[in-house]
Coordinates of C-alpha atoms and ligand atoms in Angstrom, one line a residue:
M1194 CA -8.1 51.4 24.9
N1195 CA -10.8 49.0 24.2
T1196 CA -13.7 49.4 26.7
A1197 CA -16.2 47.4 24.7
A1198 CA -17.1 44.0 26.1
N1199 CA -16.3 42.5 22.7
A1200 CA -13.0 43.3 21.0
N1201 CA -14.2 42.3 17.6
L1202 CA -13.1 45.1 15.2
F1203 CA -16.6 45.1 13.7
S1204 CA -18.2 45.8 17.2
R1205 CA -15.6 48.5 17.8
L1206 CA -16.4 50.1 14.5
F1207 CA -20.2 50.1 14.7
D1208 CA -21.5 49.5 18.2
G1209 CA -23.1 52.6 19.6
L1210 CA -23.8 54.1 16.2
D1211 CA -25.8 57.2 16.9
D1212 CA -26.7 58.4 13.4
P1213 CA -27.4 55.3 11.3
G1214 CA -28.7 57.3 8.4
R1215 CA -25.3 59.0 7.8
I1216 CA -23.7 58.2 4.5
A1217 CA -20.7 55.8 4.7
I1218 CA -20.0 55.1 1.1
E1219 CA -20.9 56.9 -2.1
Q1220 CA -20.4 55.3 -5.5
L1221 CA -19.8 56.9 -8.9
D1222 CA -23.2 56.0 -10.1
G1223 CA -24.7 58.1 -7.3
T1224 CA -25.6 55.2 -5.1
K1225 CA -25.3 56.1 -1.4
I1226 CA -24.9 53.5 1.3
S1227 CA -25.7 54.7 4.9
Y1228 CA -24.0 53.2 8.0
A1229 CA -27.3 51.3 8.7
D1230 CA -27.2 49.9 5.1
L1231 CA -23.6 48.9 5.5
I1232 CA -24.3 47.1 8.7
A1233 CA -27.4 45.3 7.3
R1234 CA -25.4 44.2 4.2
T1235 CA -22.6 42.8 6.4
G1236 CA -25.2 40.9 8.3
Q1237 CA -26.6 39.4 5.1
M1238 CA -23.1 38.5 4.0
A1239 CA -22.1 37.1 7.3
N1240 CA -25.2 34.8 7.2
V1241 CA -24.1 33.5 3.8
L1242 CA -20.5 32.9 5.1
V1243 CA -21.9 30.9 8.0
S1244 CA -24.2 29.0 5.7
R1245 CA -21.3 28.1 3.5
G1246 CA -19.5 26.5 6.5
V1247 CA -17.2 29.3 7.5
K1248 CA -16.5 28.9 11.2
V1249 CA -14.8 31.2 13.8
G1250 CA -11.1 31.3 13.0
D1251 CA -11.5 30.1 9.4
R1252 CA -9.8 32.0 6.6
V1253 CA -11.9 33.6 3.9
A1254 CA -9.7 34.3 0.9
A1255 CA -10.8 36.8 -1.7
Q1256 CA -9.4 37.8 -5.0
T1257 CA -11.9 40.2 -6.4
E1258 CA -11.8 43.5 -8.2
K1259 CA -12.5 46.5 -6.0
S1260 CA -16.2 46.9 -5.2
V1261 CA -18.3 48.0 -2.3
Q1262 CA -19.4 44.3 -2.0
G1263 CA -15.8 43.4 -1.6
L1264 CA -15.5 45.8 1.3
V1265 CA -18.7 44.3 2.7
L1266 CA -17.2 40.9 2.4
Y1267 CA -14.2 42.0 4.5
L1268 CA -16.4 43.5 7.2
A1269 CA -18.7 40.5 7.2
T1270 CA -15.8 38.1 7.6
V1271 CA -14.5 40.0 10.6
R1272 CA -18.1 40.2 12.0
A1273 CA -18.4 36.4 11.7
G1274 CA -15.2 35.9 13.7
A1275 CA -13.4 34.6 10.6
I1276 CA -10.1 35.8 9.2
Y1277 CA -10.1 37.9 6.0
L1278 CA -7.4 37.2 3.5
P1279 CA -7.4 39.6 0.6
L1280 CA -5.3 38.7 -2.5
N1281 CA -3.8 41.1 -5.0
T1282 CA -5.9 41.0 -8.2
A1283 CA -2.8 40.7 -10.3
Y1284 CA -2.0 37.2 -9.0
T1285 CA -2.2 34.4 -11.5
L1286 CA -3.6 31.0 -10.8
N1287 CA -0.2 29.7 -10.3
E1288 CA 0.5 32.2 -7.6
L1289 CA -3.0 31.7 -6.1
D1290 CA -2.1 28.0 -5.7
Y1291 CA 0.6 29.0 -3.2
F1292 CA -1.6 31.3 -1.1
I1293 CA -4.6 29.0 -1.0
T1294 CA -2.6 25.9 -0.1
D1295 CA -0.6 27.8 2.5
A1296 CA -3.6 29.5 4.1
E1297 CA -6.1 26.7 3.8
P1298 CA -9.2 28.9 3.7
S1299 CA -12.6 27.3 4.1
L1300 CA -14.0 29.7 1.5
V1301 CA -12.4 31.4 -1.6
V1302 CA -14.2 34.2 -3.3
C1303 CA -13.0 35.0 -6.8
D1304 CA -14.0 36.7 -10.1
P1305 CA -16.6 34.7 -12.0
S1306 CA -14.2 34.3 -14.9
K1307 CA -11.7 32.5 -12.6
A1308 CA -14.2 30.2 -10.9
E1309 CA -13.0 27.1 -12.7
G1310 CA -9.3 27.6 -12.2
V1311 CA -9.7 28.7 -8.6
G1312 CA -12.2 25.8 -8.0
A1313 CA -9.5 23.3 -8.9
I1314 CA -7.1 24.8 -6.4
A1315 CA -9.7 25.2 -3.7
A1316 CA -10.7 21.6 -4.0
K1317 CA -7.2 20.6 -2.9
V1318 CA -7.8 22.1 0.6
G1319 CA -11.5 21.4 0.7
A1320 CA -12.5 25.0 0.3
R1321 CA -15.8 26.2 -1.2
V1322 CA -15.8 28.8 -3.9
E1323 CA -18.1 31.7 -4.4
T1324 CA -17.9 34.4 -7.0
L1325 CA -18.0 38.2 -6.9
G1326 CA -17.4 40.3 -10.1
P1327 CA -16.3 44.0 -10.4
D1328 CA -20.0 45.0 -10.8
G1329 CA -20.7 43.5 -7.3
K1330 CA -22.6 40.5 -8.9
G1331 CA -21.9 36.9 -8.4
S1332 CA -23.0 33.8 -6.5
L1333 CA -21.9 35.5 -3.2
T1334 CA -24.1 38.6 -3.5
D1335 CA -27.0 36.6 -5.1
A1336 CA -27.1 34.6 -1.9
A1337 CA -26.6 37.6 0.3
D1338 CA -29.5 39.5 -1.3
K1339 CA -31.8 36.8 -0.1
A1340 CA -30.3 36.4 3.4
S1341 CA -31.4 38.0 6.7
P1342 CA -29.6 41.2 7.7
E1343 CA -29.8 40.1 11.4
F1344 CA -26.5 38.7 12.6
K1345 CA -25.1 38.5 16.0
T1346 CA -21.5 39.7 15.8
V1347 CA -19.1 37.0 17.1
A1348 CA -17.2 38.0 20.2
R1349 CA -13.5 38.1 19.8
G1350 CA -10.5 39.0 22.0
N1351 CA -8.0 41.7 21.3
D1352 CA -5.4 39.2 20.1
D1353 CA -7.6 37.0 18.0
L1354 CA -6.9 37.3 14.3
A1355 CA -9.0 39.5 12.0
A1356 CA -6.9 39.3 8.8
I1357 CA -4.0 37.8 7.2
L1358 CA -2.3 39.9 4.5
Y1359 CA 0.5 38.3 2.5
T1360 CA 3.6 40.5 2.1
S1361 CA 4.5 41.4 -1.5
G1362 CA 7.4 38.9 -1.4
T1363 CA 10.0 40.7 -3.5
T1364 CA 12.6 38.6 -1.5
G1365 CA 11.7 35.0 -1.4
R1366 CA 8.2 33.7 -0.7
S1367 CA 5.4 35.9 0.4
K1368 CA 4.6 35.5 4.1
G1369 CA 1.2 35.8 5.7
A1370 CA 1.2 38.6 8.3
M1371 CA -1.3 37.8 11.0
L1372 CA -3.2 40.9 12.2
S1373 CA -5.4 40.9 15.3
H1374 CA -8.6 42.8 15.9
D1375 CA -6.7 45.1 18.2
N1376 CA -3.8 45.6 15.8
L1377 CA -6.3 47.1 13.3
A1378 CA -8.7 48.9 15.6
S1379 CA -6.0 50.6 17.8
N1380 CA -4.0 51.8 14.7
S1381 CA -7.1 53.2 13.0
L1382 CA -8.3 55.0 16.1
S1383 CA -4.9 56.5 16.6
L1384 CA -4.9 57.8 13.0
V1385 CA -8.4 59.3 13.4
D1386 CA -7.0 61.4 16.2
Y1387 CA -3.6 62.2 14.6
W1388 CA -5.0 63.2 11.3
R1389 CA -8.1 65.0 12.9
F1390 CA -10.7 62.9 11.1
T1391 CA -14.3 63.9 11.9
K1392 CA -17.7 62.9 10.6
D1393 CA -17.6 65.8 8.2
D1394 CA -14.7 64.3 6.2
V1395 CA -15.2 62.9 2.8
L1396 CA -12.4 60.7 1.6
I1397 CA -11.6 60.0 -2.0
H1398 CA -10.9 56.3 -1.9
A1399 CA -9.0 55.4 -5.0
L1400 CA -6.6 52.7 -3.6
P1401 CA -7.0 49.0 -4.1
I1402 CA -8.6 47.1 -1.1
Y1403 CA -6.3 44.1 -1.1
H1404 CA -3.5 46.0 0.6
T1405 CA -3.2 47.5 4.1
H1406 CA -3.3 51.1 2.8
G1407 CA -6.7 51.0 1.0
L1408 CA -8.3 48.3 3.2
F1409 CA -7.3 49.3 6.7
V1410 CA -5.9 52.9 6.7
A1411 CA -8.4 54.4 4.2
S1412 CA -11.5 52.3 5.0
N1413 CA -11.2 51.8 8.8
V1414 CA -10.2 55.3 9.5
T1415 CA -13.2 56.7 7.6
L1416 CA -15.6 54.3 9.3
F1417 CA -14.3 54.9 12.8
A1418 CA -14.7 58.6 12.2
R1419 CA -18.2 58.2 10.9
A1420 CA -17.0 60.1 7.9
S1421 CA -17.9 59.1 4.3
M1422 CA -15.9 57.9 1.3
I1423 CA -16.3 58.2 -2.4
F1424 CA -15.4 54.7 -3.6
L1425 CA -13.6 54.7 -6.9
P1426 CA -12.8 51.5 -8.8
K1427 CA -9.4 52.8 -9.7
F1428 CA -7.1 55.8 -9.8
D1429 CA -8.4 58.4 -12.3
P1430 CA -6.6 61.8 -12.1
D1431 CA -9.3 63.9 -14.0
L1432 CA -12.1 62.5 -11.9
I1433 CA -10.2 62.9 -8.6
I1434 CA -9.5 66.5 -9.3
K1435 CA -13.2 67.0 -10.0
L1436 CA -14.2 65.2 -6.8
M1437 CA -11.9 67.4 -4.7
A1438 CA -14.5 70.2 -5.0
R1439 CA -16.6 68.2 -2.4
A1440 CA -14.1 66.0 -0.7
T1441 CA -11.7 66.7 2.1
V1442 CA -9.1 64.0 2.2
L1443 CA -7.1 62.0 -0.4
M1444 CA -4.9 59.0 0.6
G1445 CA -2.5 58.0 -2.1
V1446 CA 0.7 56.3 -3.0
P1447 CA 3.4 58.6 -4.4
T1448 CA 2.5 57.8 -8.0
F1449 CA -0.9 59.4 -7.4
Y1450 CA 0.8 62.6 -6.5
T1451 CA 3.2 62.6 -9.4
R1452 CA 0.4 61.8 -11.9
L1453 CA -1.9 64.4 -10.4
L1454 CA 0.9 67.0 -10.8
Q1455 CA 1.0 66.2 -14.5
N1456 CA -2.6 67.4 -14.7
R1457 CA -3.0 71.0 -15.5
A1458 CA -6.3 71.2 -13.6
L1459 CA -4.5 70.8 -10.3
N1460 CA -4.1 74.1 -8.6
R1461 CA -5.0 76.1 -5.5
E1462 CA -8.6 76.6 -6.6
T1463 CA -9.3 72.9 -7.4
T1464 CA -7.9 71.8 -4.1
R1465 CA -9.5 74.5 -2.0
H1466 CA -12.1 72.3 -0.4
M1467 CA -9.5 69.7 0.6
R1468 CA -7.9 69.6 4.0
L1469 CA -5.5 66.7 3.9
F1470 CA -3.4 64.8 1.4
V1471 CA -1.7 61.7 2.8
S1472 CA 1.0 59.7 1.1
G1473 CA 2.6 56.4 1.9
S1474 CA 3.5 52.8 0.9
A1475 CA 6.6 54.0 -1.0
P1476 CA 8.9 57.1 -0.7
L1477 CA 7.5 60.4 -1.9
L1478 CA 10.3 62.3 -3.6
A1479 CA 11.1 65.5 -1.8
D1480 CA 10.7 67.3 -5.1
T1481 CA 7.2 66.0 -5.5
H1482 CA 6.4 67.2 -2.0
R1483 CA 7.7 70.7 -2.8
E1484 CA 6.1 70.9 -6.2
W1485 CA 2.8 69.9 -4.6
S1486 CA 3.0 72.6 -2.0
A1487 CA 3.9 75.2 -4.6
R1488 CA 1.0 74.2 -6.9
T1489 CA -1.8 73.6 -4.3
G1490 CA -0.7 75.3 -1.1
H1491 CA -1.0 72.0 0.7
A1492 CA 1.9 70.1 2.3
V1493 CA 1.5 66.4 1.6
L1494 CA 1.4 64.5 4.9
E1495 CA 3.8 61.5 4.5
R1496 CA 3.5 58.5 6.8
Y1497 CA 5.2 55.2 7.0
G1498 CA 3.8 51.7 7.6
M1499 CA 4.0 48.2 6.4
T1500 CA 1.7 45.2 6.1
E1501 CA 3.1 43.7 9.3
T1502 CA 2.9 46.8 11.4
N1503 CA 0.0 48.9 10.1
M1504 CA 1.1 52.6 10.4
N1505 CA 4.2 53.4 12.4
T1506 CA 5.0 57.0 11.9
S1507 CA 3.4 60.1 10.5
N1508 CA 4.4 63.7 9.8
P1509 CA 2.4 66.0 12.2
Y1510 CA -1.0 67.4 11.4
E1511 CA 0.1 70.7 12.8
G1512 CA 3.8 71.4 12.7
E1513 CA 6.3 70.9 9.9
R1514 CA 5.7 68.1 7.4
V1515 CA 9.3 67.6 6.3
P1516 CA 9.8 66.6 2.7
G1517 CA 11.6 63.2 2.5
A1518 CA 10.9 62.4 6.2
V1519 CA 8.1 60.1 7.4
G1520 CA 7.5 61.9 10.7
F1521 CA 7.2 60.8 14.3
P1522 CA 6.2 57.5 15.8
L1523 CA 2.4 57.5 16.3
P1524 CA 1.2 57.6 19.9
G1525 CA 1.8 54.3 21.6
V1526 CA 4.4 53.2 19.0
S1527 CA 8.1 53.1 19.8
A1528 CA 10.6 53.3 17.1
R1529 CA 14.4 53.0 17.3
V1530 CA 17.3 52.5 15.0
T1531 CA 19.8 49.7 15.6
D1532 CA 23.0 48.3 14.2
P1533 CA 21.8 45.5 11.9
E1534 CA 24.6 43.2 13.0
T1535 CA 24.7 43.7 16.8
G1536 CA 21.2 44.9 17.5
K1537 CA 22.7 47.8 19.5
V1538 CA 20.5 50.9 19.7
L1539 CA 22.1 53.7 17.7
P1540 CA 22.1 57.5 18.5
P1541 CA 20.2 60.1 16.5
E1542 CA 21.3 60.8 13.0
T1543 CA 23.0 57.4 12.7
I1544 CA 21.9 55.0 10.0
G1545 CA 20.8 51.5 10.9
V1546 CA 17.7 49.3 10.7
I1547 CA 14.4 50.6 12.0
E1548 CA 12.7 48.6 14.7
V1549 CA 9.2 49.2 16.0
K1550 CA 7.0 48.1 18.9
G1551 CA 3.4 48.8 19.8
P1552 CA -0.2 47.6 19.7
N1553 CA 0.0 48.0 15.9
V1554 CA 2.6 45.3 15.4
F1555 CA 1.3 42.0 14.0
K1556 CA 1.2 38.6 15.7
G1557 CA 3.7 36.9 13.5
Y1558 CA 3.9 35.1 10.1
W1559 CA 1.3 32.5 9.4
R1560 CA 2.7 29.0 10.1
M1561 CA 6.2 30.3 10.2
P1562 CA 7.2 30.4 13.9
E1563 CA 10.9 30.2 13.2
K1564 CA 10.8 33.1 10.7
T1565 CA 8.7 35.1 13.1
K1566 CA 11.2 34.6 15.9
T1567 CA 14.1 35.9 13.8
E1568 CA 12.2 39.1 13.0
F1569 CA 11.6 40.1 16.6
R1570 CA 14.2 41.2 19.3
D1571 CA 13.9 39.7 22.7
D1572 CA 12.3 42.9 24.1
G1573 CA 9.5 42.7 21.6
F1574 CA 10.7 45.1 18.9
F1575 CA 10.0 44.1 15.3
I1576 CA 12.9 44.4 12.9
T1577 CA 11.3 46.2 9.9
G1578 CA 14.1 45.6 7.5
D1579 CA 14.0 49.3 6.5
L1580 CA 17.1 51.3 6.8
G1581 CA 16.9 54.7 8.2
K1582 CA 17.7 57.2 10.9
I1583 CA 16.0 59.3 13.4
D1584 CA 17.1 63.0 13.2
A1585 CA 17.8 65.3 16.1
K1586 CA 14.2 66.6 16.0
G1587 CA 12.8 63.1 16.2
Y1588 CA 11.7 62.7 12.6
V1589 CA 12.2 59.3 11.1
H1590 CA 13.9 59.1 7.7
I1591 CA 13.8 56.0 5.5
L1592 CA 16.8 55.2 3.3
G1593 CA 15.5 52.1 1.6
R1594 CA 15.0 48.4 2.4
G1595 CA 18.0 46.6 4.0
K1596 CA 18.1 44.2 1.1
D1597 CA 18.7 47.2 -1.2
L1598 CA 21.8 48.2 0.6
V1599 CA 24.8 48.1 -1.7
I1600 CA 28.1 46.8 -0.4
S1601 CA 30.9 47.9 -2.7
G1602 CA 34.5 47.2 -1.9
G1603 CA 33.4 46.4 1.6
F1604 CA 31.8 49.8 2.1
N1605 CA 28.1 50.2 2.8
V1606 CA 26.4 52.4 0.2
Y1607 CA 22.9 53.7 1.0
P1608 CA 21.0 54.0 -2.3
K1609 CA 18.8 56.9 -1.1
E1610 CA 21.9 59.1 -0.6
I1611 CA 23.0 58.7 -4.2
E1612 CA 19.4 58.8 -5.6
S1613 CA 18.8 62.1 -3.8
E1614 CA 21.9 63.6 -5.4
I1615 CA 20.9 62.4 -8.9
D1616 CA 17.3 63.4 -8.5
A1617 CA 18.4 67.0 -7.8
M1618 CA 20.1 67.3 -11.2
P1619 CA 18.4 69.3 -13.9
G1620 CA 16.8 67.1 -16.5
V1621 CA 16.3 64.1 -14.1
V1622 CA 12.8 62.9 -13.1
E1623 CA 14.0 60.2 -10.6
S1624 CA 16.5 57.4 -10.2
A1625 CA 17.1 54.1 -8.6
V1626 CA 20.5 52.9 -7.4
I1627 CA 21.2 49.2 -7.1
G1628 CA 24.1 46.9 -6.4
V1629 CA 25.1 44.6 -9.3
A1630 CA 27.7 41.7 -9.0
H1631 CA 31.1 43.0 -9.8
A1632 CA 34.3 41.0 -9.9
D1633 CA 36.5 43.5 -8.1
F1634 CA 34.1 45.2 -5.8
G1635 CA 31.6 42.5 -4.9
E1636 CA 28.9 44.8 -5.9
G1637 CA 29.1 47.8 -8.3
V1638 CA 27.0 50.8 -7.5
T1639 CA 24.7 51.2 -10.5
A1640 CA 22.3 54.0 -11.2
V1641 CA 19.2 53.8 -13.4
V1642 CA 17.9 57.3 -14.2
V1643 CA 14.7 58.5 -15.7
R1644 CA 15.3 61.5 -17.9
Q1645 CA 12.8 64.3 -18.3
P1646 CA 11.1 64.2 -21.7
G1647 CA 13.3 66.1 -24.1
G1648 CA 16.0 66.3 -21.4
A1649 CA 19.7 65.9 -22.5
I1650 CA 21.1 64.2 -19.5
D1651 CA 23.3 61.2 -20.2
E1652 CA 25.7 58.9 -18.3
A1653 CA 28.6 61.3 -18.5
A1654 CA 26.5 64.2 -17.3
V1655 CA 25.3 62.2 -14.3
L1656 CA 28.8 61.1 -13.4
N1657 CA 30.2 64.6 -13.8
G1658 CA 27.4 66.0 -11.7
L1659 CA 28.3 63.6 -8.9
E1660 CA 32.0 64.1 -9.1
G1661 CA 33.2 65.8 -5.9
R1662 CA 29.8 65.4 -4.2
L1663 CA 30.2 61.8 -3.3
A1664 CA 33.0 59.7 -1.8
K1665 CA 34.7 57.7 -4.5
F1666 CA 33.3 54.4 -3.2
K1667 CA 29.8 55.7 -3.6
M1668 CA 30.2 56.7 -7.2
P1669 CA 28.1 54.7 -9.7
K1670 CA 30.3 52.5 -11.9
R1671 CA 27.6 52.7 -14.6
V1672 CA 24.5 54.9 -15.2
F1673 CA 21.7 53.8 -17.4
I1674 CA 19.1 56.2 -18.8
V1675 CA 15.5 54.8 -19.1
D1676 CA 12.0 56.1 -19.7
E1677 CA 10.5 54.8 -16.5
L1678 CA 11.2 52.6 -13.5
P1679 CA 9.4 49.3 -13.0
R1680 CA 6.8 49.8 -10.2
N1681 CA 4.2 47.5 -8.6
T1682 CA 0.6 48.6 -8.0
M1683 CA 1.4 50.3 -4.8
G1684 CA 3.9 52.5 -6.5
K1685 CA 7.0 50.8 -5.1
V1686 CA 10.0 50.7 -7.4
Q1687 CA 10.8 47.0 -8.1
K1688 CA 14.6 47.0 -7.6
N1689 CA 14.6 43.2 -7.9
I1690 CA 13.5 43.6 -11.5
L1691 CA 16.3 46.2 -12.1
R1692 CA 18.9 43.9 -10.4
D1693 CA 17.8 41.2 -12.8
T1694 CA 17.9 43.4 -15.9
Y1695 CA 21.4 44.6 -15.2
K1696 CA 22.8 41.5 -13.5
D1697 CA 25.5 40.7 -16.1
I1698 CA 26.8 44.2 -16.9
Y1699 CA 30.1 43.9 -15.0
T1700 CA 30.6 40.2 -15.4
K1701 CA 29.7 39.5 -19.0
K1702 CA 32.8 38.9 -21.1
Ligands
AMP2580 P1 3.9 47.0 2.4 O1 4.1 45.9 3.4 O2 3.6 46.6 1.0 O3 3.0 48.1 2.9 O4 5.4 47.7 2.3 C1 6.0 48.2 3.4 C2 7.3 48.9 3.0 O5 7.0 50.0 2.1 C3 8.0 49.5 4.2 O6 8.7 48.5 4.8 C4 8.9 50.5 3.5 O7 10.0 49.9 2.9 C5 7.9 51.0 2.4 N1 7.3 52.3 2.7 C6 6.0 52.4 3.2 N2 5.8 53.7 3.4 C7 6.9 54.4 3.1 C8 7.3 55.8 3.0 N3 6.4 56.7 3.4 N4 8.5 56.1 2.6 C9 9.4 55.1 2.2 N5 9.1 53.8 2.2 C10 7.9 53.5 2.6

């Protein structure tokens, strides 16, 4: 509950700071930034934003490599009452054109090497351009260094926007999810409690900060708790294992955990100082969960969220963290499973589409009122598009995105069910099941399987292994063995790429 007079996320984060000298951020070069420093720097940056014409409610778009100054830019934008719009660093100029013309920011911050290209796009919407490089240097910080640290935080209401994050857009165009001050603050405060964050925590921050996970979950939770974070420019398994000796929490995507498991230095001793490993943004294989527990003695805590909703569910801090499940709805969040066609609420253990409601759920898609309307039920529940079920104990399970559902011969086939069977076979690392156009069946169930190095598994062995374990209509028509699955930077398997790769296999003459 917000009791502050001002609902600005920045005020909620920093008003009433009782120990300003406490360290908020530590960098690899040993630089330490206290809470007081951080606030002063955001003041300087907010003054620069205002001097560049950024007004309350304006968008500030940023495509910059991860840096503390990038985080300061986010906080300063919010402090100035403007709306922060981070952009994936992988986006090309062509893609940036869409985001910038759609969002119409008044300021765009980009890497110095892209200033010219971005400048041409920004000019179309009358936006100014400032630069910020991975070393924290650029026209933006040059100006901020000279600016006053004094800045009066702009008062905002709970429902005013603090950020717009574009969805990754694997189906159709990316949409801008509008997130309010209270969406962000309430969710982070809830996680501080749920995950027992205190000022003694030290988070290893190795996630990108253009996505909800690294920007909001990792950073806001740490700052709300008055804890500190070790800010890494990127994921580096050797370094992370070393840092565990003095850190307490790691937040990661599943690929962090699979890659850390490949490192022989990971063991009970090297993780002894840690109290919590959180995973999310993509499914953590149950095998990875078990292997992690066996190697380190820590059960990874898996949670489920999305750009539009912040975090929805989490495995418990105390109590069983179930491999393959994403836990219970967070306090204040309601979750239910419905029939995708009729919207009827389904009983426990029944598969359907997951819907959520709560203070965490976004305000709609930027300039897409019609699209927004179709994604919400009349009673305010947001239709996540994720397929799943709630088990008898109340744990939520995710079975994949609705768009990944395969319909073969008129039957619904849930990829996760087949993937779990294949993943459990000896010699298999992981698998992805997709639907591919098929003349007889509409879609043919197709499995793409990653074999263990030196493993002998092949198509026939996978099919034999599934024989008798799955109903006939769920059996893959073809199995392809590959070295790895295509993943995006958040560790999500890109099934759209697989569907494209295999699109002709049943139709090609
Ligand atoms: P994004 O908006 O990029 O954060 O992606 C959100 C989507 O990631 C969700 O709708 C889910 O499909 C997926 N996701 C996030 N966390 C998990 C998880 N723990 N297990 C399975 N899928 C997840």
